[in-house]
Coordinates of C-alpha atoms in Angstrom, one line a residue:
Chain K
M1 CA 33.4 16.4 25.1
V2 CA 31.7 19.6 26.0
S3 CA 33.4 19.9 29.3
F4 CA 36.8 19.1 27.7
Y5 CA 36.5 21.9 25.2
T6 CA 35.3 24.4 27.9
R7 CA 38.2 23.6 30.1
H8 CA 40.6 23.8 27.2
S9 CA 39.4 27.2 26.0
L10 CA 39.4 28.5 29.5
H11 CA 42.9 27.4 29.8
A12 CA 43.8 29.0 26.5
A13 CA 42.1 32.2 27.5
L14 CA 44.0 32.4 30.8
M15 CA 47.3 31.8 29.0
G16 CA 46.5 34.3 26.3
H17 CA 45.9 37.0 28.8
H18 CA 49.6 37.0 29.5
M19 CA 50.9 36.6 26.0
L20 CA 48.5 38.1 23.5
K21 CA 45.6 40.5 23.9
R22 CA 43.5 38.6 21.4
V23 CA 43.8 35.4 19.5
H24 CA 42.3 36.0 16.1
F25 CA 42.4 34.3 12.7
P26 CA 42.5 36.2 9.5
S27 CA 39.0 36.2 8.0
S28 CA 38.7 34.2 4.9
P29 CA 35.9 33.2 2.6
L30 CA 37.1 29.6 2.6
P31 CA 34.9 28.3 5.5
Y32 CA 31.8 29.7 3.8
M33 CA 32.8 28.1 0.6
L34 CA 33.3 24.8 2.3
V35 CA 29.9 24.7 3.9
A36 CA 28.1 26.2 0.8
P37 CA 27.5 22.9 -1.0
Q38 CA 25.9 21.4 2.2
L39 CA 23.8 24.5 2.7
A40 CA 22.7 24.5 -1.0
I41 CA 21.7 20.9 -0.7
T42 CA 19.7 21.5 2.4
L43 CA 18.0 24.5 0.9
V44 CA 17.1 22.9 -2.4
F45 CA 16.2 19.4 -1.1
F46 CA 14.8 20.2 2.3
I47 CA 13.8 23.8 3.1
W48 CA 12.3 24.5 -0.3
P49 CA 10.1 21.3 -0.6
A50 CA 9.1 21.7 3.1
S51 CA 8.0 25.2 2.5
Q52 CA 6.1 24.2 -0.6
A53 CA 4.3 21.5 1.4
M54 CA 3.4 24.1 4.1
Y55 CA 2.0 26.4 1.4
Q56 CA 0.2 23.6 -0.4
S57 CA -1.4 22.5 2.9
L58 CA -3.4 25.8 2.9
L59 CA -4.8 25.1 -0.5
I60 CA -7.6 23.0 -2.0
E61 CA -6.5 21.9 -5.4
D62 CA -8.0 19.7 -8.1
A63 CA -6.1 16.6 -9.2
F64 CA -4.3 18.3 -12.1
G65 CA -3.4 21.5 -10.2
L66 CA -5.4 23.5 -12.7
G67 CA -7.5 25.3 -10.1
S68 CA -6.7 26.1 -6.5
E69 CA -8.3 27.9 -3.6
F70 CA -6.6 29.4 -0.6
V71 CA -8.5 28.0 2.4
W72 CA -6.2 28.8 5.4
F73 CA -6.4 25.9 7.8
E74 CA -9.4 24.1 6.5
N75 CA -7.4 21.0 5.5
F76 CA -6.2 20.7 9.1
E77 CA -9.7 21.2 10.5
V78 CA -11.0 18.4 8.3
L79 CA -8.3 16.1 9.6
W80 CA -9.0 16.8 13.3
Q81 CA -12.6 15.9 12.7
D82 CA -11.7 12.7 11.0
Q83 CA -11.7 9.8 13.5
H84 CA -10.0 7.5 11.0
Y85 CA -7.1 10.0 10.8
L86 CA -6.8 10.3 14.6
D87 CA -6.8 6.5 15.0
A88 CA -3.8 6.4 12.8
F89 CA -1.7 8.2 15.4
L90 CA -1.7 5.4 18.0
R91 CA -1.2 2.8 15.2
T92 CA 1.8 4.8 14.0
A93 CA 3.3 4.9 17.5
V94 CA 2.9 1.2 18.0
F95 CA 4.3 0.5 14.5
S96 CA 7.3 2.8 14.9
V97 CA 8.3 1.6 18.4
L98 CA 8.1 -2.0 17.4
V99 CA 10.0 -1.5 14.2
A100 CA 12.8 0.3 16.0
A101 CA 12.9 -2.2 18.9
L102 CA 12.8 -5.2 16.6
S103 CA 15.4 -4.0 14.1
M104 CA 17.8 -2.6 16.8
G105 CA 17.4 -5.6 19.1
T106 CA 18.1 -8.1 16.3
A107 CA 21.1 -6.1 15.1
L108 CA 22.5 -5.8 18.7
I109 CA 22.3 -9.6 19.2
L110 CA 23.9 -10.3 15.8
A111 CA 26.6 -7.8 16.3
G112 CA 27.3 -9.2 19.8
F113 CA 27.9 -12.6 18.3
A114 CA 29.7 -11.4 15.2
Q115 CA 32.2 -9.0 16.8
R116 CA 34.7 -11.8 17.7
V117 CA 34.7 -13.2 14.2
V118 CA 37.7 -11.8 12.4
K119 CA 38.2 -14.2 9.5
G120 CA 36.4 -13.1 6.4
A121 CA 35.0 -10.1 8.2
M122 CA 34.9 -8.0 5.0
F123 CA 33.0 -10.7 3.2
Y124 CA 30.1 -11.1 5.7
R125 CA 29.9 -7.4 6.4
T126 CA 29.4 -6.8 2.7
L127 CA 26.7 -9.5 2.5
L128 CA 25.0 -8.1 5.6
I129 CA 24.7 -4.6 4.2
W130 CA 22.8 -5.8 1.2
P131 CA 19.3 -5.7 2.5
Y132 CA 19.8 -2.0 3.2
A133 CA 20.2 -1.4 -0.5
V134 CA 16.8 -3.0 -1.2
A135 CA 14.1 -0.5 -2.0
P136 CA 11.3 -0.6 0.6
V137 CA 8.6 -1.6 -2.0
L138 CA 10.8 -4.5 -3.1
A139 CA 11.4 -5.5 0.5
G140 CA 7.7 -5.5 0.8
A141 CA 7.3 -7.7 -2.3
L142 CA 9.7 -10.3 -0.9
W143 CA 7.7 -10.6 2.3
V144 CA 4.4 -10.7 0.4
F145 CA 5.6 -13.8 -1.4
M146 CA 7.0 -15.5 1.7
F147 CA 3.8 -14.9 3.6
N148 CA 1.2 -15.3 0.8
P149 CA -1.5 -17.4 2.5
T150 CA -1.8 -19.6 -0.6
L151 CA 1.7 -19.7 -2.0
G152 CA 4.0 -18.6 0.8
I153 CA 6.5 -20.9 2.6
F154 CA 5.8 -19.5 6.1
P155 CA 2.0 -20.0 6.1
Y156 CA 2.8 -23.6 5.0
F157 CA 5.0 -24.1 8.1
L158 CA 2.7 -22.1 10.4
E159 CA -0.1 -24.5 9.6
F160 CA 1.9 -27.3 11.3
V161 CA 1.9 -25.4 14.5
G162 CA -1.8 -24.6 14.2
V163 CA -1.6 -21.0 13.0
D164 CA -4.1 -20.1 10.3
W165 CA -2.2 -17.3 8.5
N166 CA -4.3 -14.9 6.5
H167 CA -3.0 -11.3 6.8
Y168 CA -5.6 -10.3 4.2
L169 CA -8.3 -10.7 6.8
N170 CA -6.5 -10.7 10.2
G171 CA -5.4 -7.1 11.1
N172 CA -2.9 -8.2 13.8
Q173 CA -1.2 -10.6 11.4
A174 CA -1.0 -7.8 8.8
M175 CA 0.5 -5.4 11.3
A176 CA 3.0 -8.1 12.4
L177 CA 4.0 -8.7 8.8
V178 CA 4.6 -5.0 7.9
I179 CA 6.6 -4.6 11.2
M180 CA 8.8 -7.6 10.3
A181 CA 9.4 -6.4 6.8
A182 CA 10.2 -2.9 7.8
A183 CA 12.5 -4.0 10.6
W184 CA 14.3 -6.6 8.5
K185 CA 15.3 -3.9 6.0
Q186 CA 16.9 -1.8 8.7
V187 CA 18.7 -4.6 10.6
A188 CA 21.8 -4.5 8.3
Y189 CA 22.3 -0.8 8.9
N190 CA 22.0 -1.1 12.6
F191 CA 24.2 -4.1 12.6
L192 CA 27.1 -2.2 11.0
F193 CA 26.9 0.6 13.5
Y194 CA 26.7 -1.7 16.5
L195 CA 29.6 -3.8 15.2
A196 CA 31.8 -0.7 14.7
A197 CA 30.8 0.6 18.2
M198 CA 31.7 -2.8 19.8
Q199 CA 35.0 -3.0 18.0
S200 CA 36.0 0.4 19.2
I201 CA 35.8 -0.7 22.9
P202 CA 39.3 -1.3 24.1
N203 CA 40.1 -4.9 24.7
S204 CA 41.7 -4.0 28.0
V205 CA 38.4 -3.0 29.5
I206 CA 36.8 -6.3 28.6
E207 CA 39.8 -8.3 29.7
A208 CA 39.8 -6.5 33.1
A209 CA 36.2 -7.5 33.6
A210 CA 36.9 -11.0 32.6
I211 CA 39.8 -11.2 35.1
D212 CA 37.4 -10.0 37.8
G213 CA 35.2 -13.0 37.0
A214 CA 32.5 -11.4 34.8
G215 CA 31.1 -13.9 32.3
P216 CA 30.2 -13.0 28.7
G217 CA 26.6 -12.1 29.6
R218 CA 27.6 -9.9 32.5
R219 CA 30.3 -8.2 30.4
F220 CA 27.8 -7.5 27.7
V221 CA 25.3 -6.0 30.1
T222 CA 27.6 -4.0 32.3
I223 CA 30.5 -3.1 30.0
I224 CA 29.5 -3.2 26.4
L225 CA 25.9 -1.9 26.6
P226 CA 26.8 1.3 28.5
L227 CA 29.8 2.0 26.3
I228 CA 27.8 1.7 23.0
S229 CA 24.9 3.9 24.4
P230 CA 25.8 6.8 22.1
T231 CA 25.4 4.5 19.1
T232 CA 22.1 3.2 20.5
F233 CA 20.8 6.7 20.9
F234 CA 21.9 7.7 17.3
L235 CA 20.2 4.5 15.9
L236 CA 17.0 5.2 17.9
V237 CA 16.7 8.6 16.2
I238 CA 17.5 7.2 12.8
N239 CA 15.1 4.2 13.2
M240 CA 12.2 6.2 14.4
V241 CA 12.6 8.7 11.5
Y242 CA 12.8 5.7 9.2
A243 CA 9.6 4.1 10.6
F244 CA 7.7 7.4 10.4
F245 CA 8.8 8.4 6.9
E246 CA 10.1 5.7 4.7
T247 CA 7.9 2.7 5.3
F248 CA 5.0 3.6 3.0
G249 CA 6.5 1.6 0.1
I250 CA 6.5 -1.6 2.3
I251 CA 2.9 -1.0 3.4
H252 CA 1.8 -0.3 -0.2
A253 CA 3.3 -3.5 -1.4
V254 CA 2.2 -5.7 1.5
T255 CA -1.2 -4.6 2.7
Q256 CA -2.3 -1.3 1.1
G257 CA -3.2 -0.2 4.6
G258 CA -5.7 -3.0 5.2
P259 CA -7.4 -5.2 6.2
G260 CA -9.9 -2.5 7.3
S261 CA -7.4 0.2 8.2
A262 CA -5.3 -2.1 10.4
T263 CA -1.9 -1.0 8.8
T264 CA -2.8 2.5 7.7
I265 CA -0.1 4.5 9.4
L266 CA 0.3 8.3 9.0
V267 CA 2.9 8.3 6.2
Y268 CA 1.0 5.7 4.3
K269 CA -2.1 8.0 4.4
V270 CA 0.1 10.9 3.2
F271 CA 1.3 8.7 0.2
N272 CA -2.1 7.2 -0.6
D273 CA -4.1 10.4 -0.4
G274 CA -1.5 12.4 -2.2
F275 CA -0.2 10.2 -4.9
V276 CA -3.0 7.7 -5.4
G277 CA -6.0 9.8 -4.5
L278 CA -4.5 13.1 -5.8
D279 CA -5.9 15.0 -2.8
L280 CA -2.9 17.4 -2.8
G281 CA -4.0 19.8 -0.1
G282 CA -5.1 17.2 2.3
S283 CA -2.0 15.1 1.8
A284 CA 0.2 18.2 2.3
A285 CA -1.6 19.0 5.5
Q286 CA -0.9 15.5 6.8
S287 CA 2.7 15.7 5.8
V288 CA 3.1 19.0 7.7
I289 CA 1.6 17.4 10.8
L290 CA 4.0 14.4 10.4
M291 CA 6.9 16.7 9.9
V292 CA 6.1 18.7 13.1
L293 CA 5.6 15.4 14.9
V294 CA 9.0 14.0 14.0
V295 CA 10.8 17.3 14.7
A296 CA 9.1 17.3 18.2
M297 CA 9.9 13.7 18.8
T298 CA 13.6 14.2 17.8
V299 CA 13.8 17.2 20.1
V300 CA 12.4 15.2 23.0
Q301 CA 14.8 12.4 22.3
F302 CA 17.8 14.8 22.3
R303 CA 16.6 16.6 25.5
Y304 CA 15.6 13.6 27.6
V305 CA 17.1 10.4 26.2
E306 CA 20.5 11.9 25.4
R307 CA 21.0 12.8 29.1
K308 CA 21.2 9.1 29.8
V309 CA 23.9 8.6 27.2
E310 CA 27.5 8.5 28.3
Y311 CA 29.9 9.8 25.7
Chain E
M1 CA -9.3 6.3 -26.4
P2 CA -10.6 3.4 -24.3
F3 CA -7.8 0.8 -24.2
N4 CA -7.7 -2.0 -21.6
S5 CA -11.4 -2.3 -20.9
S6 CA -12.7 -5.4 -19.1
T7 CA -15.6 -6.4 -16.9
P8 CA -15.8 -8.9 -14.0
V9 CA -16.9 -12.5 -14.8
M10 CA -17.0 -15.7 -12.8
W11 CA -14.1 -18.0 -13.3
Y12 CA -14.6 -21.7 -12.4
N13 CA -12.3 -24.7 -11.9
K14 CA -13.8 -27.2 -14.4
T15 CA -11.8 -30.1 -13.1
A16 CA -13.0 -29.5 -9.5
L17 CA -16.6 -28.9 -10.5
D18 CA -16.7 -32.2 -12.5
A19 CA -15.0 -34.1 -9.6
A20 CA -17.6 -32.7 -7.1
G21 CA -20.5 -33.4 -9.5
A22 CA -21.5 -29.8 -9.6
S23 CA -22.6 -27.7 -12.5
V24 CA -21.7 -24.1 -13.4
S25 CA -23.6 -21.7 -11.3
K26 CA -26.1 -19.2 -12.7
T27 CA -27.5 -17.8 -9.5
W28 CA -26.2 -16.9 -6.1
D29 CA -28.2 -19.8 -4.7
D30 CA -26.3 -22.1 -7.1
V31 CA -23.0 -20.6 -6.0
K32 CA -23.7 -21.5 -2.4
V33 CA -24.8 -25.1 -3.3
T34 CA -21.7 -25.5 -5.6
A35 CA -19.4 -24.1 -3.0
Q36 CA -20.7 -26.6 -0.4
K37 CA -20.2 -29.5 -2.9
L38 CA -16.6 -28.4 -3.7
V39 CA -15.7 -28.1 0.0
D40 CA -17.4 -31.5 0.8
N41 CA -15.3 -32.9 -2.0
G42 CA -12.1 -31.7 -0.2
M43 CA -11.4 -28.3 -1.6
D44 CA -10.1 -25.6 0.8
C45 CA -12.6 -23.0 -0.3
G46 CA -15.7 -22.7 -2.5
V47 CA -15.6 -19.1 -3.9
S48 CA -13.5 -16.0 -3.6
F49 CA -13.2 -12.7 -5.5
G50 CA -11.0 -9.7 -6.0
W51 CA -11.5 -5.9 -6.7
Q52 CA -14.4 -6.2 -4.3
S53 CA -15.8 -2.7 -4.6
W54 CA -15.9 -3.1 -8.4
V55 CA -17.2 -6.6 -8.5
M56 CA -19.4 -6.9 -5.4
V57 CA -20.8 -3.4 -5.1
E58 CA -20.5 -1.5 -8.4
N59 CA -21.2 -4.4 -10.8
F60 CA -23.6 -6.2 -8.5
S61 CA -25.7 -3.0 -8.6
A62 CA -25.5 -2.6 -12.4
W63 CA -26.1 -6.3 -13.0
H64 CA -29.4 -6.0 -11.1
N65 CA -30.3 -2.6 -12.5
M66 CA -29.9 -0.7 -9.2
E67 CA -28.3 2.7 -8.9
M68 CA -25.0 3.0 -6.9
G69 CA -25.4 6.7 -6.5
T70 CA -28.0 9.4 -7.3
K71 CA -28.0 11.5 -10.5
E72 CA -27.6 8.5 -12.8
N73 CA -24.6 7.3 -11.0
G74 CA -23.1 10.7 -11.3
F75 CA -23.5 11.2 -15.1
A76 CA -26.1 13.9 -14.6
G77 CA -23.7 16.1 -12.7
F78 CA -22.3 17.1 -9.3
Y79 CA -23.9 16.9 -5.9
T80 CA -24.5 13.1 -6.1
E81 CA -25.1 11.0 -3.0
F82 CA -24.1 7.3 -2.7
S83 CA -27.1 4.9 -2.5
F84 CA -25.3 1.6 -2.6
N85 CA -26.1 1.2 1.1
N86 CA -29.5 -0.4 0.3
E87 CA -31.1 -3.6 1.5
A88 CA -30.4 -5.7 -1.6
V89 CA -26.6 -5.1 -1.5
A90 CA -26.5 -5.5 2.3
A91 CA -28.4 -8.9 2.1
R92 CA -26.0 -10.2 -0.5
L93 CA -22.9 -9.2 1.5
D94 CA -24.4 -10.7 4.7
G95 CA -25.1 -13.8 2.7
I96 CA -21.4 -14.0 1.6
A97 CA -20.1 -13.3 5.1
A98 CA -22.3 -16.2 6.3
M99 CA -20.5 -18.4 3.8
T100 CA -17.2 -17.8 5.6
E101 CA -18.5 -20.6 7.9
G102 CA -17.0 -23.8 6.6
N103 CA -14.9 -21.9 4.1
L104 CA -17.6 -21.8 1.4
F105 CA -16.2 -18.3 0.9
K106 CA -12.7 -17.2 1.7
Y107 CA -11.4 -13.6 1.5
G108 CA -8.1 -13.3 -0.2
G109 CA -7.2 -9.6 -0.4
R110 CA -7.8 -6.5 -2.5
R111 CA -7.2 -6.1 -6.2
G112 CA -6.0 -9.4 -7.7
D113 CA -4.3 -10.7 -4.6
S114 CA -6.6 -13.7 -4.4
L115 CA -5.6 -14.9 -7.9
P116 CA -3.3 -17.7 -6.6
M117 CA -6.2 -19.1 -4.6
F118 CA -7.9 -19.9 -7.9
T119 CA -4.9 -20.9 -10.1
S120 CA -3.5 -23.2 -7.4
G121 CA -6.8 -25.0 -7.0
E122 CA -7.6 -23.7 -3.5
C123 CA -10.9 -22.1 -4.5
G124 CA -13.2 -23.6 -7.1
M125 CA -14.9 -20.3 -8.2
W126 CA -13.4 -16.8 -8.5
M127 CA -15.1 -13.5 -9.5
N128 CA -12.8 -10.9 -11.1
S129 CA -11.9 -9.2 -14.3
S130 CA -12.1 -11.0 -17.6
A131 CA -8.6 -9.6 -18.1
Y132 CA -7.1 -12.3 -15.8
Y133 CA -7.4 -14.6 -18.8
G134 CA -3.8 -14.2 -19.7
S135 CA -2.6 -14.8 -16.2
I136 CA -4.9 -17.7 -15.6
K137 CA -4.0 -19.3 -18.9
T138 CA -0.3 -19.3 -18.0
Q139 CA -0.5 -20.0 -14.3
S140 CA -3.4 -22.3 -13.8
E141 CA -2.7 -25.9 -12.9
V142 CA -6.3 -26.8 -13.6
E143 CA -8.8 -26.7 -16.4
F144 CA -10.8 -23.5 -16.1
G145 CA -13.7 -21.8 -17.7
Q146 CA -15.5 -18.5 -17.4
T147 CA -19.2 -17.7 -17.2
M148 CA -21.5 -14.7 -16.4
L149 CA -21.8 -13.2 -13.0
P150 CA -24.4 -15.0 -10.9
L151 CA -27.9 -13.5 -10.6
D152 CA -29.5 -12.7 -7.2
T153 CA -33.0 -14.0 -7.8
T154 CA -34.3 -12.1 -4.7
V155 CA -33.3 -8.8 -6.4
A156 CA -34.0 -9.2 -10.1
D157 CA -35.6 -11.8 -12.5
A158 CA -32.9 -11.3 -15.1
P159 CA -29.5 -9.7 -15.3
Q160 CA -29.2 -6.2 -16.9
N161 CA -25.6 -5.7 -18.1
S162 CA -22.3 -5.3 -16.4
I163 CA -20.1 -2.2 -16.5
I164 CA -16.5 -1.8 -17.7
G165 CA -13.4 -1.1 -15.7
G166 CA -9.9 -0.5 -17.0
A167 CA -8.1 2.5 -18.4
T168 CA -8.1 5.0 -21.2
L169 CA -5.4 6.6 -23.3
W170 CA -5.3 10.4 -23.1
V171 CA -3.7 12.8 -25.5
L172 CA -2.7 16.1 -23.9
G173 CA -2.6 19.5 -25.5
G174 CA 0.3 21.8 -26.2
H175 CA 2.5 19.8 -28.6
D176 CA 3.6 20.2 -32.2
D177 CA 1.5 19.1 -35.1
A178 CA 4.2 16.5 -36.1
E179 CA 3.8 14.9 -32.7
Y180 CA 0.1 14.7 -33.0
K181 CA 0.4 13.1 -36.4
G182 CA 2.6 10.5 -34.8
T183 CA 0.2 10.0 -31.9
A184 CA -2.7 9.6 -34.4
Q185 CA -0.8 7.0 -36.3
F186 CA 0.0 5.1 -33.1
L187 CA -3.6 5.2 -31.9
T188 CA -4.8 4.0 -35.4
Y189 CA -2.3 1.1 -35.1
L190 CA -3.4 0.2 -31.6
S191 CA -7.1 0.2 -32.6
S192 CA -6.6 -1.7 -35.8
P193 CA -8.7 -4.9 -35.9
E194 CA -5.5 -7.1 -36.1
V195 CA -3.8 -5.5 -33.1
Q196 CA -7.1 -5.3 -31.0
A197 CA -8.0 -8.9 -31.8
W198 CA -4.5 -10.1 -30.8
W199 CA -4.6 -8.0 -27.6
H200 CA -8.1 -9.2 -26.7
Q201 CA -7.2 -12.9 -27.3
E202 CA -4.0 -12.8 -25.3
T203 CA -5.2 -10.8 -22.3
G204 CA -8.9 -11.2 -21.9
Y205 CA -9.6 -7.4 -22.2
V206 CA -12.6 -6.8 -24.5
P207 CA -11.9 -5.6 -28.1
I208 CA -12.6 -1.9 -28.4
T209 CA -14.0 -2.1 -31.9
T210 CA -16.7 -4.3 -33.4
A211 CA -14.3 -5.1 -36.3
A212 CA -11.8 -6.7 -33.8
Y213 CA -14.7 -8.8 -32.4
E214 CA -15.8 -9.9 -35.8
L215 CA -12.2 -10.7 -36.7
S216 CA -11.8 -12.8 -33.6
K217 CA -15.0 -14.6 -34.5
A218 CA -13.7 -15.2 -38.0
Q219 CA -10.5 -16.5 -36.7
G220 CA -12.5 -19.1 -34.7
F221 CA -11.1 -17.9 -31.3
Y222 CA -14.4 -18.2 -29.4
E223 CA -15.1 -21.7 -30.9
S224 CA -11.8 -23.1 -29.9
N225 CA -11.8 -21.2 -26.5
P226 CA -15.4 -21.4 -25.2
G227 CA -16.4 -18.8 -22.8
T228 CA -13.9 -16.2 -23.9
D229 CA -16.7 -13.9 -25.2
T230 CA -18.4 -13.9 -21.7
A231 CA -17.3 -10.3 -21.0
I232 CA -18.6 -9.1 -24.4
Q233 CA -21.9 -10.8 -23.8
Q234 CA -22.3 -9.3 -20.4
L235 CA -21.5 -5.8 -21.4
S236 CA -23.9 -5.9 -24.4
L237 CA -26.6 -8.1 -22.7
N238 CA -29.2 -5.3 -22.7
K239 CA -29.5 -1.7 -23.7
P240 CA -27.8 0.1 -20.7
T241 CA -30.0 1.9 -18.3
P242 CA -29.0 5.0 -16.2
N243 CA -28.1 2.4 -13.5
S244 CA -25.9 0.3 -15.7
R245 CA -24.3 2.8 -18.1
G246 CA -21.3 3.2 -15.8
L247 CA -20.1 5.4 -12.9
R248 CA -18.9 9.0 -12.7
F249 CA -17.8 9.9 -9.2
G250 CA -15.1 12.2 -7.9
N251 CA -12.3 11.0 -5.6
F252 CA -13.5 7.5 -6.5
V253 CA -10.1 5.9 -5.9
Q254 CA -10.4 6.9 -2.2
V255 CA -14.1 5.9 -2.1
R256 CA -13.0 2.4 -3.3
D257 CA -10.4 2.3 -0.5
V258 CA -13.2 3.2 2.0
I259 CA -15.4 0.4 0.6
N260 CA -12.5 -2.0 0.8
E261 CA -12.0 -1.1 4.5
E262 CA -15.6 -1.4 5.4
L263 CA -16.1 -4.7 3.5
E264 CA -13.1 -6.2 5.2
A265 CA -14.7 -5.5 8.5
V266 CA -17.7 -7.5 7.2
W267 CA -15.6 -10.5 6.1
A268 CA -13.7 -10.4 9.5
G269 CA -17.1 -10.5 11.3
D270 CA -16.5 -7.1 13.0
K271 CA -19.5 -5.4 11.4
N272 CA -22.8 -6.4 9.7
A273 CA -23.2 -5.4 6.1
T274 CA -25.8 -2.7 6.8
D275 CA -23.5 -0.8 9.3
A276 CA -20.5 -1.2 7.0
L277 CA -22.4 0.0 3.9
N278 CA -23.9 3.0 5.8
A279 CA -20.4 3.9 7.0
A280 CA -18.9 3.6 3.6
A281 CA -21.7 5.7 2.0
E282 CA -21.3 8.4 4.6
R283 CA -17.5 8.5 4.3
G284 CA -17.9 8.4 0.5
N285 CA -20.3 11.3 0.5
T286 CA -17.7 13.4 2.4
L287 CA -15.1 12.6 -0.3
L288 CA -17.6 13.6 -3.0
R289 CA -18.2 17.0 -1.3
K290 CA -14.5 17.4 -1.0
F291 CA -14.1 16.7 -4.7
E292 CA -16.7 19.2 -5.6
R293 CA -14.9 21.9 -3.6
A294 CA -11.6 21.2 -5.4
A295 CA -13.1 20.9 -8.9
K296 CA -15.2 24.0 -8.7

C-alpha cells in the first residue's frame, strides 16, 4: 500500500511539473470538524483518565480521598521491592500468550470449517457473536458453575478419566480454568474477523492451487494462512490487549487470584488493590506500569511482527 | 448502625452424623473423630469451612482468648503488629492440614464457595457464618443443625466468645434536614423489633436489638428451630476481653487476601503453618504501615 501511494504521488508530481506549479486544495475547517468528535472522545475518555492515573500514582491517599500526600515515586519503589508483584509479570505473560493462542487458534479452525457454509450464514454468525456480548464477570460465573468441584458437570466427567478437579486448591487447574474462560469469550470476535478475511480471498487463487493438486490442508497452510496474515496480526494485538486489560472480571468471579496467588495477574492486582482494597496510589502506580508495558508491547508488535505480514 | 451482623458457627449434617453413629462435636479432637466416622461411612469429606481468615484465624483466636494483633487487636490505636503467627494457631492449622489425608478435611475455596459441599451432602461438617441459614434452609438436601465452634483443648479450657463479622449502615454528612428525617425514619423501621426479628429468622444474621431477640423467643422461633440461637449464645458467652472484643486494623481487606493466599499454601501442602503464618504476619504488617501513612 505504502509503495503504491509513493509511486502514485511521484507520478502526480512529475505530471504536475508540466501542467501546474502547485496542486493545492482550498483550506477548509471541514476536516478539523470531522475529526473533532474522535479527538474529543480520545481526550475525555483516554488522555484525561490516563493523566489522572499518572498523577494519582505519585500520591498516597486514604480510602476516601480525604487526605493525600505527594510522594514522588514511592509507590513504584514499593512495587519493585515486592516479590509478589514481580512474580505476577511472568504469570501475566503466560496467561496472555495462552489466552491469545487458544482463542485465535480455536477461531481459526472454526472459521476454516465454516467458510464454505453459505446456507443460513446470517443465522449462525449472529449466534456465534453472542459470547462476545457477555460481560467478563458473567462469563466467569458461567465457567464457575460448569467447573464447580461439587456441582459442576465437567468435574463429574473428569472423574471418569481419573482427574480430581479442584481449582480451589490446585493452582495449575485454576490457571487453566481462567485461561479457558477468558479465551472462550474472545473466540466469537476472532471467528468473525477470520471468516471475513477468508471470504475475501479470491476463489480463483484457491481453485488454481486445487488444479495444481494441493489438498485442503495444503491450501490452508500455503494459500489461506499467508493471505490472512494481516488479520492475524490485527487480532494478535487486540487479543493481547484484551488479556492484559479486560480479564480481571473473569478472575474476580472464578478464582479471586487464588489459590495462593496462582491466578493473580497484573490487571487483577490493579483491580483488587484499587477497588477492593482502596489503595488508590498503589493501584494507580500499577496501572501506569501496565499501561507502559502494553504500549511497549504494541510498539514491538508493530515493529517486528508486522514486517512478516504481507498486505 | 450495625445491620447484617453474624458470627461463624459449626453446621452439621444431622442425617449423616446419625447414619455414621457420630455425635455433634464439641472439641477439635471430636471433629477429627467424627470426620473419620463420616468418611468411613462413605462420605466424600468430613469437614470444611469458608471465610478462612475470619473463621480459622480471627475467630479461632478470640474463641480461645488470644490476641490476633497487638494494642488490643488495634482498638488502642495505630502502630499495631500482627501476632496471630503463634504456636497455638500454627498447631491447629497443621492439624487441619494433616486431616487432608483421607479427605477428613477438604478445602473448598474462599468466602462461601464451599457451601455446596455442605448442602449437597459431600461434607458432614462446615464452619462458616450463621448467616448461611437462609441459603442452607432453601438448598440443603439433608437435615442440618448448627452448634458452637469447636474448642481446642490444648489451647484453652473453655471458650471465650466469638466476634462478629458483617456490615454497617452509614449516614453521610452534607444533606438536607428533610433527607435526614427520612433516613432516621428508615433506620427506625429497620431496627424495629418486628423487622429485625423477621430478618434474623429468615437469614441467620443476629438480631441487632435485645427486643428483637425477645420477640423471636416469644414467637417460639428457637423452640421450633433448635440451634438457631447459637450465634447469639457464642457472641454473648462471656464478657468480651481485649482479645475477643473485635478487630480494628487498616487495609484489612488486603490482609485477609494475604492470609487466604498463605493458608491455601498450607492446604496444598506447599508450606507448613508456621512459615505461612510468619509470612502472612510480615506481609500484613507492611500493609498496616502503609495504611498508617495514608491515614495520617
